[in-house]
């Protein structure tokens, strides 16, 4: 196994850290309606003033996604890439949607009303202007935009040159779309989030091919744009966040991923990190929903710290159950059937067989003689 083929367990750790940051943001740093009877940031005081920045775990997710998705798409056809993404996303996501329905049916909590279940199962509800059963689902719709663009790149052929052209084109087209205030292109190109995906792609290319000034230039431009948009969000989405803290956090996110790309975190190779990485996605999807009925009954019967520990532990246990009982068997079942679905496509695209040349017939004169 070459260094480029090994499992990057340091990324498993970073993904889990990102998910845990989001969990703590929702449980202790959120300034809106949540699982507690009052905003969690007010309830947890000084801790909430720190964990209010946990939403930046999503920024880390997107940067990792740019790295990992290009790695998984390299050498694959668009169909193979689509199969890998669907099998990765859908089983745990469907479980999270049905969990929302169960919590609404059993406790009348959350947004899992029956009328939203079917559109949410498609993962297209944001594009249709419908409400998500869980607010965290919005990031999956952003990821979906990235997957479509990568599928287009895969159809063209993923290589060093094509990736350089793709990343430059996406960066500039996104800036132009924002300058022109062109709604369609802004939706397609996501200029406020694309720097993370493009930066992650450039970092993967550094990891795979080695650092060059050009690739570091892509990372630097993506970092500058990511800082710009993260600071912009402090005044439009996450109001009250300190711009300096946010800029420093985004810089740290790029710095730690640069360490991954250059192999400086290679020592983080403990096998247990793979389990943490496996818990990340179901933990992210289900923690907000499971906390609703749990904290409804546990607090204030228990003090806030005990209730917080209980909610966090329950979220981790549920994530592990979803991983073992839903994700692993669901992915195996779906992968086999989706791959079988591609067989007619491959047969149709296969070149026609070349007929074997017929043996030469000797001239009649030679036959008569």
mmCIF file of C-alpha atoms in Angstrom:
data_model
loop_
_atom_site.group_PDB
_atom_site.id
_atom_site.type_symbol
_atom_site.label_atom_id
_atom_site.label_comp_id
_atom_site.label_asym_id
_atom_site.label_seq_id
_atom_site.Cartn_x
_atom_site.Cartn_y
_atom_site.Cartn_z
ATOM 1 C CA UNK A 1 0.000 0.000 0.000
ATOM 2 C CA UNK A 2 1.449 3.359 -1.020
ATOM 3 C CA UNK A 3 1.204 6.391 1.304
ATOM 4 C CA UNK A 4 -1.520 7.789 -0.958
ATOM 5 C CA UNK A 5 -3.625 4.608 -0.638
ATOM 6 C CA UNK A 6 -3.722 4.414 3.155
ATOM 7 C CA UNK A 7 -6.774 5.457 5.136
ATOM 8 C CA UNK A 8 -6.379 8.997 6.379
ATOM 9 C CA UNK A 9 -7.379 8.477 9.981
ATOM 10 C CA UNK A 10 -6.384 12.043 10.769
ATOM 11 C CA UNK A 11 -9.358 13.071 8.632
ATOM 12 C CA UNK A 12 -11.602 10.748 10.641
ATOM 13 C CA UNK A 13 -10.514 12.619 13.754
ATOM 14 C CA UNK A 14 -11.072 16.031 12.169
ATOM 15 C CA UNK A 15 -14.522 15.034 10.928
ATOM 16 C CA UNK A 16 -15.481 13.895 14.416
ATOM 17 C CA UNK A 17 -14.140 17.131 15.921
ATOM 18 C CA UNK A 18 -16.238 19.087 13.405
ATOM 19 C CA UNK A 19 -19.370 17.099 14.282
ATOM 20 C CA UNK A 20 -18.746 17.501 18.010
ATOM 21 C CA UNK A 21 -18.313 21.254 17.540
ATOM 22 C CA UNK A 22 -21.733 21.406 15.872
ATOM 23 C CA UNK A 23 -23.267 19.297 18.654
ATOM 24 C CA UNK A 24 -21.883 21.628 21.329
ATOM 25 C CA UNK A 25 -23.044 24.630 19.324
ATOM 26 C CA UNK A 26 -26.614 23.324 19.335
ATOM 27 C CA UNK A 27 -26.562 22.056 22.918
ATOM 28 C CA UNK A 28 -24.724 24.945 24.607
ATOM 29 C CA UNK A 29 -24.015 27.835 22.200
ATOM 30 C CA UNK A 30 -27.181 28.359 20.164
ATOM 31 C CA UNK A 31 -29.082 31.615 20.658
ATOM 32 C CA UNK A 32 -32.408 30.437 19.261
ATOM 33 C CA UNK A 33 -35.125 27.915 19.890
ATOM 34 C CA UNK A 34 -33.665 24.501 20.651
ATOM 35 C CA UNK A 35 -34.038 21.498 22.934
ATOM 36 C CA UNK A 36 -33.780 23.557 26.130
ATOM 37 C CA UNK A 37 -36.644 25.702 27.453
ATOM 38 C CA UNK A 38 -34.430 28.765 26.951
ATOM 39 C CA UNK A 39 -31.625 29.550 24.464
ATOM 40 C CA UNK A 40 -28.702 27.280 25.298
ATOM 41 C CA UNK A 41 -26.156 30.116 25.091
ATOM 42 C CA UNK A 42 -27.929 31.957 27.898
ATOM 43 C CA UNK A 43 -28.236 28.754 29.922
ATOM 44 C CA UNK A 44 -24.534 27.878 29.753
ATOM 45 C CA UNK A 45 -23.080 31.382 30.044
ATOM 46 C CA UNK A 46 -19.295 31.428 29.597
ATOM 47 C CA UNK A 47 -19.229 28.048 27.890
ATOM 48 C CA UNK A 48 -21.844 29.242 25.426
ATOM 49 C CA UNK A 49 -19.694 32.234 24.488
ATOM 50 C CA UNK A 50 -17.057 29.757 23.309
ATOM 51 C CA UNK A 51 -19.274 27.094 21.744
ATOM 52 C CA UNK A 52 -21.262 29.760 19.863
ATOM 53 C CA UNK A 53 -18.498 29.377 17.268
ATOM 54 C CA UNK A 54 -19.119 25.653 16.939
ATOM 55 C CA UNK A 55 -21.079 26.327 13.768
ATOM 56 C CA UNK A 56 -17.678 26.672 12.093
ATOM 57 C CA UNK A 57 -17.498 22.897 12.265
ATOM 58 C CA UNK A 58 -19.531 23.060 9.045
ATOM 59 C CA UNK A 59 -16.753 25.093 7.416
ATOM 60 C CA UNK A 60 -14.307 22.336 8.360
ATOM 61 C CA UNK A 61 -16.731 19.721 6.990
ATOM 62 C CA UNK A 62 -16.839 21.471 3.618
ATOM 63 C CA UNK A 63 -13.055 21.804 3.391
ATOM 64 C CA UNK A 64 -12.648 18.098 4.216
ATOM 65 C CA UNK A 65 -15.359 17.314 1.677
ATOM 66 C CA UNK A 66 -13.436 19.032 -1.115
ATOM 67 C CA UNK A 67 -10.408 16.905 -0.233
ATOM 68 C CA UNK A 68 -12.229 13.590 0.206
ATOM 69 C CA UNK A 69 -14.717 13.872 -2.657
ATOM 70 C CA UNK A 70 -12.027 14.563 -5.230
ATOM 71 C CA UNK A 71 -10.048 11.645 -3.796
ATOM 72 C CA UNK A 72 -13.052 9.321 -4.110
ATOM 73 C CA UNK A 73 -13.976 10.558 -7.606
ATOM 74 C CA UNK A 74 -10.482 10.205 -9.042
ATOM 75 C CA UNK A 75 -10.444 7.456 -11.653
ATOM 76 C CA UNK A 76 -14.197 6.885 -11.493
ATOM 77 C CA UNK A 77 -16.894 7.424 -14.066
ATOM 78 C CA UNK A 78 -19.808 9.750 -13.241
ATOM 79 C CA UNK A 79 -22.019 6.698 -12.615
ATOM 80 C CA UNK A 80 -19.529 5.097 -10.253
ATOM 81 C CA UNK A 81 -19.108 8.383 -8.436
ATOM 82 C CA UNK A 82 -22.900 8.746 -8.127
ATOM 83 C CA UNK A 83 -23.216 5.244 -6.693
ATOM 84 C CA UNK A 84 -20.527 5.976 -4.101
ATOM 85 C CA UNK A 85 -22.249 9.186 -2.989
ATOM 86 C CA UNK A 86 -25.773 7.756 -2.841
ATOM 87 C CA UNK A 87 -24.690 4.731 -0.825
ATOM 88 C CA UNK A 88 -22.714 6.973 1.516
ATOM 89 C CA UNK A 89 -25.457 9.502 2.157
ATOM 90 C CA UNK A 90 -28.885 7.945 1.914
ATOM 91 C CA UNK A 91 -29.181 5.104 4.503
ATOM 92 C CA UNK A 92 -28.284 7.247 7.526
ATOM 93 C CA UNK A 93 -30.153 10.226 6.102
ATOM 94 C CA UNK A 94 -33.352 8.221 5.643
ATOM 95 C CA UNK A 95 -32.988 6.969 9.216
ATOM 96 C CA UNK A 96 -32.704 10.588 10.419
ATOM 97 C CA UNK A 97 -35.829 11.603 8.495
ATOM 98 C CA UNK A 98 -37.817 8.703 9.935
ATOM 99 C CA UNK A 99 -36.468 9.538 13.401
ATOM 100 C CA UNK A 100 -37.928 13.009 12.992
ATOM 101 C CA UNK A 101 -41.277 11.486 12.061
ATOM 102 C CA UNK A 102 -41.176 9.171 15.098
ATOM 103 C CA UNK A 103 -40.348 12.030 17.479
ATOM 104 C CA UNK A 104 -43.159 14.156 16.091
ATOM 105 C CA UNK A 105 -45.620 11.240 16.241
ATOM 106 C CA UNK A 106 -44.630 10.240 19.764
ATOM 107 C CA UNK A 107 -44.000 13.587 21.426
ATOM 108 C CA UNK A 108 -45.294 16.273 19.025
ATOM 109 C CA UNK A 109 -41.817 17.780 18.992
ATOM 110 C CA UNK A 110 -39.705 18.889 16.041
ATOM 111 C CA UNK A 111 -40.629 19.257 12.387
ATOM 112 C CA UNK A 112 -41.243 15.655 11.393
ATOM 113 C CA UNK A 113 -44.825 16.210 10.298
ATOM 114 C CA UNK A 114 -46.058 13.575 7.817
ATOM 115 C CA UNK A 115 -46.464 16.081 4.999
ATOM 116 C CA UNK A 116 -42.736 16.861 5.037
ATOM 117 C CA UNK A 117 -41.481 13.286 5.245
ATOM 118 C CA UNK A 118 -41.747 12.313 1.574
ATOM 119 C CA UNK A 119 -40.061 15.442 0.153
ATOM 120 C CA UNK A 120 -37.379 15.178 2.838
ATOM 121 C CA UNK A 121 -36.678 11.572 1.878
ATOM 122 C CA UNK A 122 -35.688 12.798 -1.584
ATOM 123 C CA UNK A 123 -33.117 15.212 -0.087
ATOM 124 C CA UNK A 124 -34.451 17.810 -2.526
ATOM 125 C CA UNK A 125 -36.699 19.722 -0.126
ATOM 126 C CA UNK A 126 -34.467 22.805 0.068
ATOM 127 C CA UNK A 127 -34.489 23.171 -3.691
ATOM 128 C CA UNK A 128 -38.269 22.840 -3.671
ATOM 129 C CA UNK A 129 -38.647 25.592 -1.066
ATOM 130 C CA UNK A 130 -39.876 23.182 1.627
ATOM 131 C CA UNK A 131 -38.811 22.952 5.246
ATOM 132 C CA UNK A 132 -36.282 20.374 6.363
ATOM 133 C CA UNK A 133 -37.260 18.042 9.184
ATOM 134 C CA UNK A 134 -33.936 18.898 10.828
ATOM 135 C CA UNK A 135 -32.243 22.239 10.281
ATOM 136 C CA UNK A 136 -28.826 20.585 9.809
ATOM 137 C CA UNK A 137 -30.017 19.043 6.539
ATOM 138 C CA UNK A 138 -29.264 22.325 4.737
ATOM 139 C CA UNK A 139 -25.593 21.358 4.472
ATOM 140 C CA UNK A 140 -26.482 18.243 2.478
ATOM 141 C CA UNK A 141 -28.113 20.420 -0.169
ATOM 142 C CA UNK A 142 -24.942 22.499 -0.409
ATOM 143 C CA UNK A 143 -22.928 19.281 -0.746
ATOM 144 C CA UNK A 144 -25.293 18.130 -3.486
ATOM 145 C CA UNK A 145 -24.331 21.146 -5.594
ATOM 146 C CA UNK A 146 -20.680 20.156 -5.220
ATOM 147 C CA UNK A 147 -21.385 16.547 -6.207
ATOM 148 C CA UNK A 148 -23.131 17.640 -9.388
ATOM 149 C CA UNK A 149 -20.158 19.780 -10.376
ATOM 150 C CA UNK A 150 -17.725 16.943 -9.630
ATOM 151 C CA UNK A 151 -19.863 14.553 -11.698
ATOM 152 C CA UNK A 152 -19.577 16.969 -14.617
ATOM 153 C CA UNK A 153 -15.807 17.031 -14.099
ATOM 154 C CA UNK A 154 -15.748 13.208 -13.979
ATOM 155 C CA UNK A 155 -17.619 13.084 -17.290
ATOM 156 C CA UNK A 156 -14.910 15.304 -18.765
ATOM 157 C CA UNK A 157 -12.181 13.198 -17.164
ATOM 158 C CA UNK A 158 -10.501 13.923 -13.828
ATOM 159 C CA UNK A 159 -6.818 14.652 -14.168
ATOM 160 C CA UNK A 160 -4.234 17.150 -13.014
ATOM 161 C CA UNK A 161 -4.805 19.599 -15.856
ATOM 162 C CA UNK A 162 -8.614 19.321 -15.857
ATOM 163 C CA UNK A 163 -8.754 19.925 -12.092
ATOM 164 C CA UNK A 164 -6.633 23.065 -12.394
ATOM 165 C CA UNK A 165 -8.920 24.414 -15.099
ATOM 166 C CA UNK A 166 -12.040 23.381 -13.178
ATOM 167 C CA UNK A 167 -10.939 25.039 -9.921
ATOM 168 C CA UNK A 168 -9.896 28.267 -11.633
ATOM 169 C CA UNK A 169 -13.100 28.396 -13.649
ATOM 170 C CA UNK A 170 -15.300 27.727 -10.602
ATOM 171 C CA UNK A 171 -13.520 30.361 -8.522
ATOM 172 C CA UNK A 172 -13.757 33.100 -11.129
ATOM 173 C CA UNK A 173 -17.258 32.209 -12.312
ATOM 174 C CA UNK A 174 -18.491 32.320 -8.721
ATOM 175 C CA UNK A 175 -17.016 35.776 -8.204
ATOM 176 C CA UNK A 176 -18.511 36.975 -11.503
ATOM 177 C CA UNK A 177 -21.918 35.526 -10.549
ATOM 178 C CA UNK A 178 -21.825 37.372 -7.231
ATOM 179 C CA UNK A 179 -20.707 40.602 -8.897
ATOM 180 C CA UNK A 180 -23.557 40.370 -11.430
ATOM 181 C CA UNK A 181 -26.020 39.280 -8.747
ATOM 182 C CA UNK A 182 -27.049 36.469 -11.097
ATOM 183 C CA UNK A 183 -29.426 34.273 -9.094
ATOM 184 C CA UNK A 184 -29.144 31.116 -11.209
ATOM 185 C CA UNK A 185 -25.350 31.131 -11.275
ATOM 186 C CA UNK A 186 -25.180 31.973 -7.574
ATOM 187 C CA UNK A 187 -27.333 28.939 -6.820
ATOM 188 C CA UNK A 188 -25.320 26.671 -9.095
ATOM 189 C CA UNK A 189 -21.847 27.877 -8.124
ATOM 190 C CA UNK A 190 -22.367 28.674 -4.406
ATOM 191 C CA UNK A 191 -19.736 31.449 -4.246
ATOM 192 C CA UNK A 192 -20.193 31.844 -0.483
ATOM 193 C CA UNK A 193 -19.264 28.195 0.160
ATOM 194 C CA UNK A 194 -17.247 27.143 -2.893
ATOM 195 C CA UNK A 195 -13.867 28.336 -1.506
ATOM 196 C CA UNK A 196 -13.932 25.476 0.992
ATOM 197 C CA UNK A 197 -14.575 22.842 -1.655
ATOM 198 C CA UNK A 198 -12.042 24.316 -4.072
ATOM 199 C CA UNK A 199 -9.471 24.701 -1.309
ATOM 200 C CA UNK A 200 -10.031 21.098 -0.279
ATOM 201 C CA UNK A 201 -9.541 19.945 -3.862
ATOM 202 C CA UNK A 202 -6.255 21.848 -4.122
ATOM 203 C CA UNK A 203 -5.089 20.373 -0.815
ATOM 204 C CA UNK A 204 -5.851 16.865 -2.055
ATOM 205 C CA UNK A 205 -3.788 17.525 -5.171
ATOM 206 C CA UNK A 206 -0.918 18.646 -2.924
ATOM 207 C CA UNK A 207 -1.336 15.415 -0.987
ATOM 208 C CA UNK A 208 -1.414 13.273 -4.155
ATOM 209 C CA UNK A 209 1.122 15.005 -6.396
ATOM 210 C CA UNK A 210 3.228 17.086 -4.051
ATOM 211 C CA UNK A 211 3.240 20.827 -3.288
ATOM 212 C CA UNK A 212 3.765 23.402 -6.016
ATOM 213 C CA UNK A 213 3.542 27.168 -5.968
ATOM 214 C CA UNK A 214 0.485 27.018 -8.227
ATOM 215 C CA UNK A 215 -1.430 24.636 -5.952
ATOM 216 C CA UNK A 216 -0.564 26.671 -2.873
ATOM 217 C CA UNK A 217 -1.844 29.684 -4.797
ATOM 218 C CA UNK A 218 -5.220 27.975 -5.202
ATOM 219 C CA UNK A 219 -5.262 27.238 -1.463
ATOM 220 C CA UNK A 220 -4.332 30.836 -0.601
ATOM 221 C CA UNK A 221 -7.050 32.335 -2.806
ATOM 222 C CA UNK A 222 -9.617 29.902 -1.408
ATOM 223 C CA UNK A 223 -8.555 30.776 2.140
ATOM 224 C CA UNK A 224 -8.897 34.509 1.491
ATOM 225 C CA UNK A 225 -12.364 34.049 -0.023
ATOM 226 C CA UNK A 226 -13.411 31.726 2.812
ATOM 227 C CA UNK A 227 -12.336 34.319 5.397
ATOM 228 C CA UNK A 228 -14.219 37.000 3.482
ATOM 229 C CA UNK A 229 -17.471 35.045 3.424
ATOM 230 C CA UNK A 230 -17.173 33.741 6.976
ATOM 231 C CA UNK A 231 -16.751 37.321 8.222
ATOM 232 C CA UNK A 232 -19.695 38.371 6.048
ATOM 233 C CA UNK A 233 -21.839 35.710 7.770
ATOM 234 C CA UNK A 234 -21.097 37.242 11.179
ATOM 235 C CA UNK A 235 -23.187 40.240 10.136
ATOM 236 C CA UNK A 236 -25.919 38.425 8.228
ATOM 237 C CA UNK A 237 -26.432 34.938 9.687
ATOM 238 C CA UNK A 238 -24.479 34.480 12.927
ATOM 239 C CA UNK A 239 -24.920 37.984 14.247
ATOM 240 C CA UNK A 240 -22.825 38.963 17.222
ATOM 241 C CA UNK A 241 -19.916 36.666 16.398
ATOM 242 C CA UNK A 242 -16.542 38.331 16.609
ATOM 243 C CA UNK A 243 -15.050 38.836 13.148
ATOM 244 C CA UNK A 244 -11.483 38.389 14.373
ATOM 245 C CA UNK A 245 -12.282 35.116 16.111
ATOM 246 C CA UNK A 246 -14.065 33.800 13.030
ATOM 247 C CA UNK A 247 -11.237 34.806 10.688
ATOM 248 C CA UNK A 248 -8.694 33.173 13.008
ATOM 249 C CA UNK A 249 -10.789 29.989 13.234
ATOM 250 C CA UNK A 250 -11.124 29.701 9.452
ATOM 251 C CA UNK A 251 -7.379 30.286 9.124
ATOM 252 C CA UNK A 252 -6.788 27.503 11.634
ATOM 253 C CA UNK A 253 -9.105 25.188 9.683
ATOM 254 C CA UNK A 254 -7.076 25.729 6.504
ATOM 255 C CA UNK A 255 -3.813 25.371 8.425
ATOM 256 C CA UNK A 256 -4.714 22.008 9.948
ATOM 257 C CA UNK A 257 -5.857 20.696 6.563
ATOM 258 C CA UNK A 258 -2.551 21.880 5.087
ATOM 259 C CA UNK A 259 -0.839 19.709 7.701
ATOM 260 C CA UNK A 260 -2.923 16.757 6.509
ATOM 261 C CA UNK A 261 -2.058 17.450 2.863
ATOM 262 C CA UNK A 262 1.667 17.587 3.578
ATOM 263 C CA UNK A 263 1.643 14.434 5.718
ATOM 264 C CA UNK A 264 2.494 16.142 8.985
ATOM 265 C CA UNK A 265 -0.430 14.535 10.836
ATOM 266 C CA UNK A 266 0.353 11.052 9.555
ATOM 267 C CA UNK A 267 1.182 9.851 13.068
ATOM 268 C CA UNK A 268 -2.499 10.136 13.994
ATOM 269 C CA UNK A 269 -3.088 6.590 12.803
ATOM 270 C CA UNK A 270 -4.874 4.963 15.745
ATOM 271 C CA UNK A 271 -7.433 2.440 14.490
ATOM 272 C CA UNK A 272 -10.064 3.757 16.896
ATOM 273 C CA UNK A 273 -10.181 6.982 14.896
ATOM 274 C CA UNK A 274 -11.901 5.030 12.126
ATOM 275 C CA UNK A 275 -14.813 4.394 14.485
ATOM 276 C CA UNK A 276 -15.001 8.079 15.353
ATOM 277 C CA UNK A 277 -15.071 8.888 11.659
ATOM 278 C CA UNK A 278 -17.892 6.401 11.137
ATOM 279 C CA UNK A 279 -19.933 8.053 13.912
ATOM 280 C CA UNK A 280 -19.570 11.527 12.427
ATOM 281 C CA UNK A 281 -22.344 11.512 9.826
ATOM 282 C CA UNK A 282 -25.106 9.867 11.910
ATOM 283 C CA UNK A 283 -24.120 12.002 14.917
ATOM 284 C CA UNK A 284 -24.455 15.147 12.847
ATOM 285 C CA UNK A 285 -27.823 14.069 11.441
ATOM 286 C CA UNK A 286 -29.572 12.904 14.610
ATOM 287 C CA UNK A 287 -28.242 14.785 17.648
ATOM 288 C CA UNK A 288 -30.682 17.702 17.467
ATOM 289 C CA UNK A 289 -33.728 15.475 17.144
ATOM 290 C CA UNK A 290 -32.928 12.953 19.867
ATOM 291 C CA UNK A 291 -32.235 15.820 22.283
ATOM 292 C CA UNK A 292 -35.761 17.208 21.930
ATOM 293 C CA UNK A 293 -37.712 14.559 23.885
ATOM 294 C CA UNK A 294 -34.733 13.671 26.068
ATOM 295 C CA UNK A 295 -34.183 17.153 27.478
ATOM 296 C CA UNK A 296 -37.922 17.781 27.599
ATOM 297 C CA UNK A 297 -38.109 15.092 30.287
ATOM 298 C CA UNK A 298 -34.624 15.271 31.828
ATOM 299 C CA UNK A 299 -34.404 19.011 32.469
ATOM 300 C CA UNK A 300 -34.915 20.636 34.967
ATOM 301 C CA UNK A 301 -35.397 17.370 36.868
ATOM 302 C CA UNK A 302 -31.638 16.981 36.409
ATOM 303 C CA UNK A 303 -29.208 19.875 36.608
ATOM 304 C CA UNK A 304 -28.095 21.325 33.275
ATOM 305 C CA UNK A 305 -24.653 19.675 33.298
ATOM 306 C CA UNK A 306 -26.005 16.218 33.973
ATOM 307 C CA UNK A 307 -28.700 16.733 31.355
ATOM 308 C CA UNK A 308 -26.063 17.904 28.872
ATOM 309 C CA UNK A 309 -23.917 14.837 29.545
ATOM 310 C CA UNK A 310 -26.980 12.626 29.128
ATOM 311 C CA UNK A 311 -27.965 14.247 25.820
ATOM 312 C CA UNK A 312 -24.415 14.005 24.469
ATOM 313 C CA UNK A 313 -24.046 10.360 25.492
ATOM 314 C CA UNK A 314 -27.446 9.487 24.017
ATOM 315 C CA UNK A 315 -26.478 11.217 20.758
ATOM 316 C CA UNK A 316 -23.269 9.190 20.521
ATOM 317 C CA UNK A 317 -25.052 5.919 21.308
ATOM 318 C CA UNK A 318 -27.728 6.621 18.731
ATOM 319 C CA UNK A 319 -25.059 7.513 16.150
ATOM 320 C CA UNK A 320 -23.324 4.187 16.782
ATOM 321 C CA UNK A 321 -26.617 2.303 16.486
ATOM 322 C CA UNK A 322 -27.406 4.006 13.174
ATOM 323 C CA UNK A 323 -23.912 3.222 11.911
ATOM 324 C CA UNK A 324 -24.037 -0.480 12.834
ATOM 325 C CA UNK A 325 -27.702 -1.261 12.214
ATOM 326 C CA UNK A 326 -28.540 1.048 9.304
ATOM 327 C CA UNK A 327 -25.497 2.433 7.517
ATOM 328 C CA UNK A 328 -23.366 -0.682 7.140
ATOM 329 C CA UNK A 329 -26.094 -3.089 5.974
ATOM 330 C CA UNK A 330 -27.926 -0.367 4.059
ATOM 331 C CA UNK A 331 -24.840 0.680 2.157
ATOM 332 C CA UNK A 332 -23.976 -2.898 1.217
ATOM 333 C CA UNK A 333 -27.532 -3.562 0.000
ATOM 334 C CA UNK A 334 -27.760 -0.331 -1.963
ATOM 335 C CA UNK A 335 -24.272 -0.497 -3.460
ATOM 336 C CA UNK A 336 -24.826 -3.922 -4.984
ATOM 337 C CA UNK A 337 -28.140 -2.936 -6.565
ATOM 338 C CA UNK A 338 -26.991 0.436 -7.864
ATOM 339 C CA UNK A 339 -23.929 -1.134 -9.429
ATOM 340 C CA UNK A 340 -26.197 -3.710 -11.081
ATOM 341 C CA UNK A 341 -28.315 -0.819 -12.377
ATOM 342 C CA UNK A 342 -25.277 0.531 -14.239
ATOM 343 C CA UNK A 343 -24.641 -2.710 -16.149
ATOM 344 C CA UNK A 344 -27.088 -1.910 -19.003
ATOM 345 C CA UNK A 345 -25.492 1.524 -19.324
ATOM 346 C CA UNK A 346 -22.023 0.020 -19.583
ATOM 347 C CA UNK A 347 -23.238 -2.537 -22.103
ATOM 348 C CA UNK A 348 -24.802 0.219 -24.192
ATOM 349 C CA UNK A 349 -21.656 2.342 -24.052
ATOM 350 C CA UNK A 350 -19.292 -0.528 -24.803
ATOM 351 C CA UNK A 351 -17.799 -0.400 -28.319
ATOM 352 C CA UNK A 352 -19.146 -3.009 -30.724
ATOM 353 C CA UNK A 353 -17.005 -6.124 -31.033
ATOM 354 C CA UNK A 354 -14.520 -6.115 -33.889
ATOM 355 C CA UNK A 355 -15.238 -9.053 -36.251
ATOM 356 C CA UNK A 356 -12.415 -11.497 -36.693
ATOM 357 C CA UNK A 357 -10.847 -11.372 -40.161
ATOM 358 C CA UNK A 358 -11.941 -14.184 -42.444
ATOM 359 C CA UNK A 359 -9.245 -16.545 -43.678
ATOM 360 C CA UNK A 360 -8.119 -15.705 -47.167
ATOM 361 C CA UNK A 361 -9.575 -17.927 -49.917
ATOM 362 C CA UNK A 362 -6.885 -19.187 -52.258
ATOM 363 C CA UNK A 363 -7.276 -18.145 -55.888
ATOM 364 C CA UNK A 364 -9.292 -20.531 -58.057
ATOM 365 C CA UNK A 365 -6.290 -21.200 -60.216
ATOM 366 C CA UNK A 366 -4.398 -22.612 -57.251
ATOM 367 C CA UNK A 367 -7.398 -24.715 -56.203
ATOM 368 C CA UNK A 368 -7.694 -26.242 -59.691
ATOM 369 C CA UNK A 369 -4.002 -27.007 -59.873
#
